[in-house]
Amino acid sequence: MPVMLHDVGLAVAGLAVLVVGGEALVRGASGLALLARIAPAVVGLTVVAAGTSMPELVVSVRAALAGSPGIAVGNIVGSNIFNIAAILGLTALLRPLRILGNTVRFEWPVMFGATVLLMVMTGDRRLGRGEGFVLLTLLVAFVGYAVWIARRNLAPVERDEFASVQTASFGSRGGMALLLNGLAVVVGAALLAAGAALLVDGATGLARDLGVAETVIGLTIVAAGTSMPELVTSVVAARRGKDDIAVTNIVGSNIFNILAIGGGTAAICPIDVPREIVARDDWWLLGATLLLFPLMRSGMRVNRAEGLVLLLAFATYTALLIAGARTT
């Protein structure tokens, strides 16, 4: 009982740290977007997505080096499923989300392509070092192109937002505004990583006490735990009316999870991919990715009913995963 209470305490503390970190990251990223004359959606797609993906990177690299491929790969695949079906579904259920055209034309296709590429690379049940470097190279190209295209194609509404740069920069101007916003992003990302670590340690301890298989832990508890930064950030962004950050944070995080986390982990330590992930969970990820496209295209928003559809899909996946674990 004392051990279980300790694990519960870690999980609760992690959630509290995540809330504070999410607020700081969204405020800082929004301010940086205006100061740099870059659309907030691109900051959500790059800076915020990278920051909220740090827990996945730490967990996957540590798991790969420790010889736990089920956690290393399950964390990536499970996090992406959780991001689309659970986080975006819940956020849309709380508040319908407006979808920008570039998300449909550019960002979703990149996420879809990265998902298919991951399935192809892991089809032989191994993600090698060479494949890892290929993924990292694609990440650099993606970020560079996203920033370049955003600087060329500012929407009128985004130009108008730049007029309010002072209020988006903690009431400061010039170098001080840049410093404060940059500090908010750094502190927010650090708090998200620390909070996720506490949450994952507590949740994993509880799961192992119950004798749950490693791959299932990676796909569920660890994946959900490391995705808490994305959940908190998207909910906070939606509450503050930053739909662009709320949505692109999810899309960008999924891209980063595959290209940066998968690529970086494999480049450091090649991964043997568990059979069940290739045969089952990769296909669920592909299905969730495909489902998202028509939901975003319908009226260029994800409404509450569509959010409920995503949540039901996630509940179905989780129920089948748990039922399968009990029979093995």
mmCIF file of C-alpha atoms in Angstrom:
data_model
loop_
_atom_site.group_PDB
_atom_site.id
_atom_site.type_symbol
_atom_site.label_atom_id
_atom_site.label_comp_id
_atom_site.label_asym_id
_atom_site.label_seq_id
_atom_site.Cartn_x
_atom_site.Cartn_y
_atom_site.Cartn_z
ATOM 1 C CA MET A 1 0.000 0.000 0.000
ATOM 2 C CA PRO A 2 2.757 2.586 0.812
ATOM 3 C CA VAL A 3 4.340 1.909 -2.606
ATOM 4 C CA MET A 4 1.005 2.356 -4.364
ATOM 5 C CA LEU A 5 0.339 5.611 -2.504
ATOM 6 C CA HIS A 6 3.763 6.844 -3.542
ATOM 7 C CA ASP A 7 2.990 6.085 -7.200
ATOM 8 C CA VAL A 8 -0.371 7.850 -6.966
ATOM 9 C CA GLY A 9 1.348 10.867 -5.422
ATOM 10 C CA LEU A 10 3.845 10.990 -8.285
ATOM 11 C CA ALA A 11 1.030 10.891 -10.848
ATOM 12 C CA VAL A 12 -0.954 13.673 -9.149
ATOM 13 C CA ALA A 13 2.145 15.862 -8.797
ATOM 14 C CA GLY A 14 2.925 15.292 -12.449
ATOM 15 C CA LEU A 15 -0.522 16.475 -13.515
ATOM 16 C CA ALA A 16 -0.188 19.656 -11.457
ATOM 17 C CA VAL A 17 3.192 20.480 -13.008
ATOM 18 C CA LEU A 18 1.774 19.791 -16.480
ATOM 19 C CA VAL A 19 -1.010 22.349 -16.028
ATOM 20 C CA VAL A 20 1.450 25.111 -15.138
ATOM 21 C CA GLY A 21 3.845 24.125 -17.918
ATOM 22 C CA GLY A 22 1.103 24.077 -20.556
ATOM 23 C CA GLU A 23 -0.035 27.596 -19.688
ATOM 24 C CA ALA A 24 3.531 28.958 -19.812
ATOM 25 C CA LEU A 25 4.318 27.261 -23.113
ATOM 26 C CA VAL A 26 1.199 28.530 -24.903
ATOM 27 C CA ARG A 27 1.668 32.103 -23.703
ATOM 28 C CA GLY A 28 5.337 32.168 -24.634
ATOM 29 C CA ALA A 29 4.816 30.546 -28.036
ATOM 30 C CA SER A 30 2.006 32.944 -28.952
ATOM 31 C CA GLY A 31 4.152 35.924 -28.036
ATOM 32 C CA LEU A 32 7.142 34.641 -29.996
ATOM 33 C CA ALA A 33 4.929 34.149 -33.040
ATOM 34 C CA LEU A 34 3.913 37.801 -33.047
ATOM 35 C CA LEU A 35 7.388 39.104 -32.241
ATOM 36 C CA ALA A 36 8.946 37.078 -35.064
ATOM 37 C CA ARG A 37 6.074 37.928 -37.456
ATOM 38 C CA ILE A 38 5.381 34.215 -37.848
ATOM 39 C CA ALA A 39 1.863 32.784 -37.788
ATOM 40 C CA PRO A 40 0.981 31.226 -34.416
ATOM 41 C CA ALA A 41 -0.020 28.045 -36.249
ATOM 42 C CA VAL A 42 3.573 27.524 -37.387
ATOM 43 C CA VAL A 43 4.896 28.079 -33.875
ATOM 44 C CA GLY A 44 2.395 25.473 -32.700
ATOM 45 C CA LEU A 45 3.591 23.169 -35.463
ATOM 46 C CA THR A 46 7.261 23.556 -34.545
ATOM 47 C CA VAL A 47 8.224 25.128 -31.193
ATOM 48 C CA VAL A 48 5.198 23.944 -29.207
ATOM 49 C CA ALA A 49 5.094 20.528 -30.872
ATOM 50 C CA ALA A 50 8.790 19.981 -30.223
ATOM 51 C CA GLY A 51 8.469 21.112 -26.611
ATOM 52 C CA THR A 52 5.508 18.872 -25.849
ATOM 53 C CA SER A 53 7.262 15.933 -27.561
ATOM 54 C CA MET A 54 10.265 16.081 -25.231
ATOM 55 C CA PRO A 55 8.761 13.561 -22.766
ATOM 56 C CA GLU A 56 8.302 11.044 -25.605
ATOM 57 C CA LEU A 57 11.938 11.525 -26.620
ATOM 58 C CA VAL A 58 13.274 10.998 -23.107
ATOM 59 C CA VAL A 59 11.096 7.945 -22.465
ATOM 60 C CA SER A 60 11.726 6.260 -25.836
ATOM 61 C CA VAL A 61 15.501 6.752 -25.778
ATOM 62 C CA ARG A 62 15.720 5.569 -22.193
ATOM 63 C CA ALA A 63 13.537 2.539 -22.941
ATOM 64 C CA ALA A 64 15.524 1.617 -26.069
ATOM 65 C CA LEU A 65 18.829 1.819 -24.222
ATOM 66 C CA ALA A 66 17.358 -0.269 -21.400
ATOM 67 C CA GLY A 67 16.300 -2.983 -23.851
ATOM 68 C CA SER A 68 12.563 -2.300 -23.643
ATOM 69 C CA PRO A 69 11.424 -1.977 -27.287
ATOM 70 C CA GLY A 70 7.777 -2.427 -26.355
ATOM 71 C CA ILE A 71 7.875 0.797 -24.372
ATOM 72 C CA ALA A 72 10.155 2.626 -26.842
ATOM 73 C CA VAL A 73 8.025 1.983 -29.948
ATOM 74 C CA GLY A 74 4.694 1.607 -28.153
ATOM 75 C CA ASN A 75 5.202 5.067 -26.684
ATOM 76 C CA ILE A 76 5.504 6.608 -30.179
ATOM 77 C CA VAL A 77 2.607 4.734 -31.802
ATOM 78 C CA GLY A 78 0.393 4.931 -28.725
ATOM 79 C CA SER A 79 1.077 8.644 -28.232
ATOM 80 C CA ASN A 80 0.070 9.436 -31.812
ATOM 81 C CA ILE A 81 -3.162 7.478 -31.476
ATOM 82 C CA PHE A 82 -3.850 9.220 -28.156
ATOM 83 C CA ASN A 83 -3.083 12.639 -29.647
ATOM 84 C CA ILE A 84 -5.582 12.306 -32.485
ATOM 85 C CA ALA A 85 -8.385 10.271 -30.951
ATOM 86 C CA ALA A 86 -8.285 11.290 -27.284
ATOM 87 C CA ILE A 87 -6.748 14.774 -27.133
ATOM 88 C CA LEU A 88 -8.220 16.298 -30.272
ATOM 89 C CA GLY A 89 -11.512 14.557 -29.540
ATOM 90 C CA LEU A 90 -11.676 15.880 -25.993
ATOM 91 C CA THR A 91 -10.582 19.388 -26.986
ATOM 92 C CA ALA A 92 -13.238 19.555 -29.733
ATOM 93 C CA LEU A 93 -15.845 18.226 -27.316
ATOM 94 C CA LEU A 94 -15.043 21.060 -24.911
ATOM 95 C CA ARG A 95 -14.909 23.706 -27.656
ATOM 96 C CA PRO A 96 -15.340 23.273 -31.455
ATOM 97 C CA LEU A 97 -12.028 23.918 -33.211
ATOM 98 C CA ARG A 98 -11.563 26.041 -36.331
ATOM 99 C CA ILE A 99 -9.255 24.443 -38.915
ATOM 100 C CA LEU A 100 -6.938 26.581 -41.040
ATOM 101 C CA GLY A 101 -6.598 25.714 -44.729
ATOM 102 C CA ASN A 102 -2.863 25.068 -44.471
ATOM 103 C CA THR A 103 -3.506 22.344 -41.911
ATOM 104 C CA VAL A 104 -5.483 20.396 -44.511
ATOM 105 C CA ARG A 105 -3.269 21.221 -47.511
ATOM 106 C CA PHE A 106 0.180 20.781 -45.969
ATOM 107 C CA GLU A 107 0.341 19.638 -42.348
ATOM 108 C CA TRP A 108 -2.053 16.679 -42.477
ATOM 109 C CA PRO A 109 -0.422 15.246 -45.644
ATOM 110 C CA VAL A 110 2.982 15.407 -43.932
ATOM 111 C CA MET A 111 1.578 13.625 -40.871
ATOM 112 C CA PHE A 112 -0.044 10.994 -43.094
ATOM 113 C CA GLY A 113 3.167 10.490 -45.083
ATOM 114 C CA ALA A 114 5.231 10.148 -41.907
ATOM 115 C CA THR A 115 2.765 7.564 -40.569
ATOM 116 C CA VAL A 116 2.926 5.489 -43.750
ATOM 117 C CA LEU A 117 6.727 5.758 -43.792
ATOM 118 C CA LEU A 118 6.896 4.503 -40.196
ATOM 119 C CA MET A 119 4.738 1.515 -41.120
ATOM 120 C CA VAL A 120 6.991 0.691 -44.071
ATOM 121 C CA MET A 121 10.189 1.045 -42.052
ATOM 122 C CA THR A 122 8.926 -1.095 -39.173
ATOM 123 C CA GLY A 123 7.397 -3.719 -41.469
ATOM 124 C CA ASP A 124 10.480 -5.917 -40.999
ATOM 125 C CA ARG A 125 10.096 -5.450 -37.213
ATOM 126 C CA ARG A 126 13.230 -3.335 -36.917
ATOM 127 C CA LEU A 127 13.947 0.378 -37.029
ATOM 128 C CA GLY A 128 17.614 0.679 -37.891
ATOM 129 C CA ARG A 129 20.154 3.449 -37.470
ATOM 130 C CA GLY A 130 20.115 4.347 -41.186
ATOM 131 C CA GLU A 131 16.331 4.648 -41.129
ATOM 132 C CA GLY A 132 16.637 6.842 -38.063
ATOM 133 C CA PHE A 133 18.905 9.284 -39.905
ATOM 134 C CA VAL A 134 16.475 9.358 -42.844
ATOM 135 C CA LEU A 135 13.656 10.347 -40.465
ATOM 136 C CA LEU A 136 15.804 13.067 -38.869
ATOM 137 C CA THR A 137 16.697 14.478 -42.280
ATOM 138 C CA LEU A 138 13.019 14.661 -43.205
ATOM 139 C CA LEU A 139 12.345 16.459 -39.903
ATOM 140 C CA VAL A 140 14.859 19.198 -40.739
ATOM 141 C CA ALA A 141 13.345 19.624 -44.205
ATOM 142 C CA PHE A 142 9.822 19.788 -42.781
ATOM 143 C CA VAL A 143 10.612 22.446 -40.169
ATOM 144 C CA GLY A 144 12.568 24.554 -42.635
ATOM 145 C CA TYR A 145 9.797 24.473 -45.221
ATOM 146 C CA ALA A 146 7.069 25.181 -42.646
ATOM 147 C CA VAL A 147 8.823 28.326 -41.432
ATOM 148 C CA TRP A 148 9.644 29.481 -44.973
ATOM 149 C CA ILE A 149 6.126 29.079 -46.303
ATOM 150 C CA ALA A 150 4.612 30.740 -43.236
ATOM 151 C CA ARG A 151 6.746 33.858 -43.617
ATOM 152 C CA ARG A 152 5.550 34.196 -47.223
ATOM 153 C CA ASN A 153 1.838 33.584 -46.667
ATOM 154 C CA LEU A 154 0.521 35.549 -43.711
ATOM 155 C CA ALA A 155 -3.262 35.728 -43.573
ATOM 156 C CA PRO A 156 -4.884 39.187 -43.042
ATOM 157 C CA VAL A 157 -6.142 38.159 -39.612
ATOM 158 C CA GLU A 158 -2.597 37.187 -38.616
ATOM 159 C CA ARG A 159 -1.271 40.543 -39.812
ATOM 160 C CA ASP A 160 -3.871 42.257 -37.635
ATOM 161 C CA GLU A 161 -2.743 40.199 -34.641
ATOM 162 C CA PHE A 162 0.750 41.649 -34.949
ATOM 163 C CA ALA A 163 -0.629 45.050 -33.987
ATOM 164 C CA SER A 164 -1.310 43.706 -30.482
ATOM 165 C CA VAL A 165 2.207 42.412 -29.962
ATOM 166 C CA GLN A 166 2.574 44.243 -26.622
ATOM 167 C CA THR A 167 -0.326 42.436 -24.940
ATOM 168 C CA ALA A 168 0.928 39.101 -26.281
ATOM 169 C CA SER A 169 4.398 39.750 -24.885
ATOM 170 C CA PHE A 170 3.789 40.107 -21.152
ATOM 171 C CA GLY A 171 3.306 43.867 -21.487
ATOM 172 C CA SER A 172 6.851 44.430 -22.729
ATOM 173 C CA ARG A 173 8.513 45.482 -25.961
ATOM 174 C CA GLY A 174 11.710 44.786 -27.874
ATOM 175 C CA GLY A 175 14.429 42.657 -26.351
ATOM 176 C CA MET A 176 12.673 42.299 -22.996
ATOM 177 C CA ALA A 177 9.529 40.952 -24.684
ATOM 178 C CA LEU A 178 11.627 38.446 -26.631
ATOM 179 C CA LEU A 179 13.436 37.385 -23.461
ATOM 180 C CA LEU A 180 10.238 36.945 -21.428
ATOM 181 C CA ASN A 181 8.478 34.933 -24.115
ATOM 182 C CA GLY A 182 11.525 32.794 -24.777
ATOM 183 C CA LEU A 183 11.878 32.168 -21.060
ATOM 184 C CA ALA A 184 8.200 31.199 -20.843
ATOM 185 C CA VAL A 185 8.668 28.637 -23.635
ATOM 186 C CA VAL A 186 11.787 27.162 -22.025
ATOM 187 C CA VAL A 187 10.255 27.007 -18.555
ATOM 188 C CA GLY A 188 6.993 25.639 -19.944
ATOM 189 C CA ALA A 189 8.744 22.888 -21.909
ATOM 190 C CA ALA A 190 10.891 21.993 -18.884
ATOM 191 C CA LEU A 191 7.850 21.797 -16.616
ATOM 192 C CA LEU A 192 6.005 19.663 -19.169
ATOM 193 C CA ALA A 193 8.919 17.250 -19.381
ATOM 194 C CA ALA A 194 9.264 17.086 -15.589
ATOM 195 C CA GLY A 195 5.534 16.678 -15.066
ATOM 196 C CA ALA A 196 5.307 13.927 -17.670
ATOM 197 C CA ALA A 197 8.254 12.106 -16.081
ATOM 198 C CA LEU A 198 6.555 12.157 -12.687
ATOM 199 C CA LEU A 199 3.266 11.035 -14.182
ATOM 200 C CA VAL A 200 4.814 8.213 -16.199
ATOM 201 C CA ASP A 201 6.899 6.952 -13.277
ATOM 202 C CA GLY A 202 3.851 6.847 -11.044
ATOM 203 C CA ALA A 203 1.552 5.275 -13.624
ATOM 204 C CA THR A 204 4.140 2.733 -14.761
ATOM 205 C CA GLY A 205 4.783 1.691 -11.190
ATOM 206 C CA LEU A 206 1.094 1.041 -10.668
ATOM 207 C CA ALA A 207 0.809 -0.912 -13.919
ATOM 208 C CA ARG A 208 3.768 -3.141 -13.156
ATOM 209 C CA ASP A 209 2.373 -3.901 -9.724
ATOM 210 C CA LEU A 210 -0.657 -5.278 -11.567
ATOM 211 C CA GLY A 211 1.483 -7.411 -13.894
ATOM 212 C CA VAL A 212 0.602 -5.683 -17.177
ATOM 213 C CA ALA A 213 2.731 -6.575 -20.241
ATOM 214 C CA GLU A 214 5.492 -4.129 -21.261
ATOM 215 C CA THR A 215 4.110 -3.431 -24.745
ATOM 216 C CA VAL A 216 0.655 -2.692 -23.339
ATOM 217 C CA ILE A 217 2.235 -0.328 -20.810
ATOM 218 C CA GLY A 218 4.021 1.473 -23.633
ATOM 219 C CA LEU A 219 0.879 1.753 -25.756
ATOM 220 C CA THR A 220 -1.419 2.927 -22.981
ATOM 221 C CA ILE A 221 -0.084 4.307 -19.706
ATOM 222 C CA VAL A 222 3.294 5.517 -20.961
ATOM 223 C CA ALA A 223 1.814 6.835 -24.226
ATOM 224 C CA ALA A 224 -0.972 8.664 -22.412
ATOM 225 C CA GLY A 225 1.413 9.948 -19.754
ATOM 226 C CA THR A 226 3.932 11.386 -22.209
ATOM 227 C CA SER A 227 1.030 12.879 -24.204
ATOM 228 C CA MET A 228 -0.271 14.822 -21.217
ATOM 229 C CA PRO A 229 1.741 17.897 -22.331
ATOM 230 C CA GLU A 230 -0.109 17.829 -25.663
ATOM 231 C CA LEU A 231 -3.426 17.436 -23.849
ATOM 232 C CA VAL A 232 -2.810 20.299 -21.456
ATOM 233 C CA THR A 233 -1.341 22.553 -24.160
ATOM 234 C CA SER A 234 -4.208 21.976 -26.624
ATOM 235 C CA VAL A 235 -6.893 22.467 -23.974
ATOM 236 C CA VAL A 236 -5.223 25.636 -22.677
ATOM 237 C CA ALA A 237 -4.756 26.940 -26.234
ATOM 238 C CA ALA A 238 -8.411 26.263 -27.114
ATOM 239 C CA ARG A 239 -9.569 27.949 -23.896
ATOM 240 C CA ARG A 240 -7.528 31.024 -24.831
ATOM 241 C CA GLY A 241 -9.051 31.047 -28.335
ATOM 242 C CA LYS A 242 -5.828 29.844 -30.003
ATOM 243 C CA ASP A 243 -7.415 27.146 -32.180
ATOM 244 C CA ASP A 244 -4.446 27.234 -34.541
ATOM 245 C CA ILE A 245 -2.045 26.221 -31.764
ATOM 246 C CA ALA A 246 -4.498 23.706 -30.293
ATOM 247 C CA VAL A 247 -4.778 21.821 -33.601
ATOM 248 C CA THR A 248 -1.270 22.208 -35.011
ATOM 249 C CA ASN A 249 0.164 21.179 -31.645
ATOM 250 C CA ILE A 250 -1.440 17.753 -32.193
ATOM 251 C CA VAL A 251 -0.507 17.450 -35.869
ATOM 252 C CA GLY A 252 2.992 18.756 -35.235
ATOM 253 C CA SER A 253 3.522 16.491 -32.231
ATOM 254 C CA ASN A 254 2.592 13.440 -34.304
ATOM 255 C CA ILE A 255 5.064 14.483 -36.980
ATOM 256 C CA PHE A 256 7.750 15.105 -34.371
ATOM 257 C CA ASN A 257 7.017 11.804 -32.615
ATOM 258 C CA ILE A 258 7.708 9.854 -35.803
ATOM 259 C CA LEU A 259 10.492 11.908 -37.374
ATOM 260 C CA ALA A 260 12.276 13.218 -34.270
ATOM 261 C CA ILE A 261 11.500 10.651 -31.571
ATOM 262 C CA GLY A 262 11.506 7.603 -33.835
ATOM 263 C CA GLY A 263 14.428 8.917 -35.857
ATOM 264 C CA GLY A 264 16.465 10.097 -32.887
ATOM 265 C CA THR A 265 15.896 6.938 -30.871
ATOM 266 C CA ALA A 266 16.798 4.648 -33.781
ATOM 267 C CA ALA A 267 19.883 6.738 -34.622
ATOM 268 C CA ILE A 268 21.100 6.312 -31.048
ATOM 269 C CA CYS A 269 20.007 2.715 -30.572
ATOM 270 C CA PRO A 270 18.361 0.567 -33.306
ATOM 271 C CA ILE A 271 15.015 -0.825 -32.138
ATOM 272 C CA ASP A 272 13.498 -4.282 -32.530
ATOM 273 C CA VAL A 273 9.793 -3.606 -33.027
ATOM 274 C CA PRO A 274 7.349 -5.962 -31.245
ATOM 275 C CA ARG A 275 5.250 -8.119 -33.590
ATOM 276 C CA GLU A 276 1.910 -6.985 -32.163
ATOM 277 C CA ILE A 277 2.659 -3.319 -32.853
ATOM 278 C CA VAL A 278 3.350 -4.038 -36.530
ATOM 279 C CA ALA A 279 0.318 -6.302 -36.894
ATOM 280 C CA ARG A 280 -2.208 -4.278 -34.876
ATOM 281 C CA ASP A 281 -1.326 -0.858 -33.511
ATOM 282 C CA ASP A 282 0.310 0.598 -36.627
ATOM 283 C CA TRP A 283 -2.980 -0.014 -38.449
ATOM 284 C CA TRP A 284 -4.988 1.706 -35.720
ATOM 285 C CA LEU A 285 -2.683 4.706 -36.037
ATOM 286 C CA LEU A 286 -3.170 4.779 -39.807
ATOM 287 C CA GLY A 287 -6.943 4.543 -39.344
ATOM 288 C CA ALA A 288 -7.027 7.407 -36.841
ATOM 289 C CA THR A 289 -4.907 9.541 -39.178
ATOM 290 C CA LEU A 290 -7.211 8.855 -42.128
ATOM 291 C CA LEU A 291 -10.342 9.494 -40.048
ATOM 292 C CA LEU A 292 -9.076 12.924 -39.051
ATOM 293 C CA PHE A 293 -8.962 14.240 -42.631
ATOM 294 C CA PRO A 294 -12.721 14.206 -43.455
ATOM 295 C CA LEU A 295 -13.518 15.488 -39.955
ATOM 296 C CA MET A 296 -11.301 18.529 -40.531
ATOM 297 C CA ARG A 297 -12.542 19.078 -44.095
ATOM 298 C CA SER A 298 -16.228 19.132 -43.089
ATOM 299 C CA GLY A 299 -16.887 22.823 -42.572
ATOM 300 C CA MET A 300 -13.172 23.455 -41.820
ATOM 301 C CA ARG A 301 -13.742 22.744 -38.152
ATOM 302 C CA VAL A 302 -13.889 19.811 -35.765
ATOM 303 C CA ASN A 303 -17.190 20.141 -33.913
ATOM 304 C CA ARG A 304 -18.397 18.481 -30.718
ATOM 305 C CA ALA A 305 -20.080 15.556 -32.487
ATOM 306 C CA GLU A 306 -16.880 14.827 -34.401
ATOM 307 C CA GLY A 307 -14.900 15.104 -31.186
ATOM 308 C CA LEU A 308 -17.194 12.482 -29.687
ATOM 309 C CA VAL A 309 -16.550 10.199 -32.684
ATOM 310 C CA LEU A 310 -12.806 10.453 -32.055
ATOM 311 C CA LEU A 311 -13.232 9.701 -28.344
ATOM 312 C CA LEU A 312 -15.398 6.665 -29.088
ATOM 313 C CA ALA A 313 -12.776 5.388 -31.518
ATOM 314 C CA PHE A 314 -10.119 5.742 -28.828
ATOM 315 C CA ALA A 315 -12.302 4.006 -26.249
ATOM 316 C CA THR A 316 -12.846 1.106 -28.675
ATOM 317 C CA TYR A 317 -9.120 0.768 -29.359
ATOM 318 C CA THR A 318 -8.256 0.840 -25.661
ATOM 319 C CA ALA A 319 -10.938 -1.700 -24.770
ATOM 320 C CA LEU A 320 -9.727 -4.111 -27.457
ATOM 321 C CA LEU A 321 -6.132 -3.628 -26.376
ATOM 322 C CA ILE A 322 -6.939 -4.418 -22.737
ATOM 323 C CA ALA A 323 -9.132 -7.378 -23.712
ATOM 324 C CA GLY A 324 -6.298 -8.758 -25.842
ATOM 325 C CA ALA A 325 -3.836 -8.332 -22.999
ATOM 326 C CA ARG A 326 -6.043 -10.368 -20.674
ATOM 327 C CA THR A 327 -6.192 -13.285 -23.098
ATOM 328 C CA THR A 328 -2.425 -13.507 -23.609
#
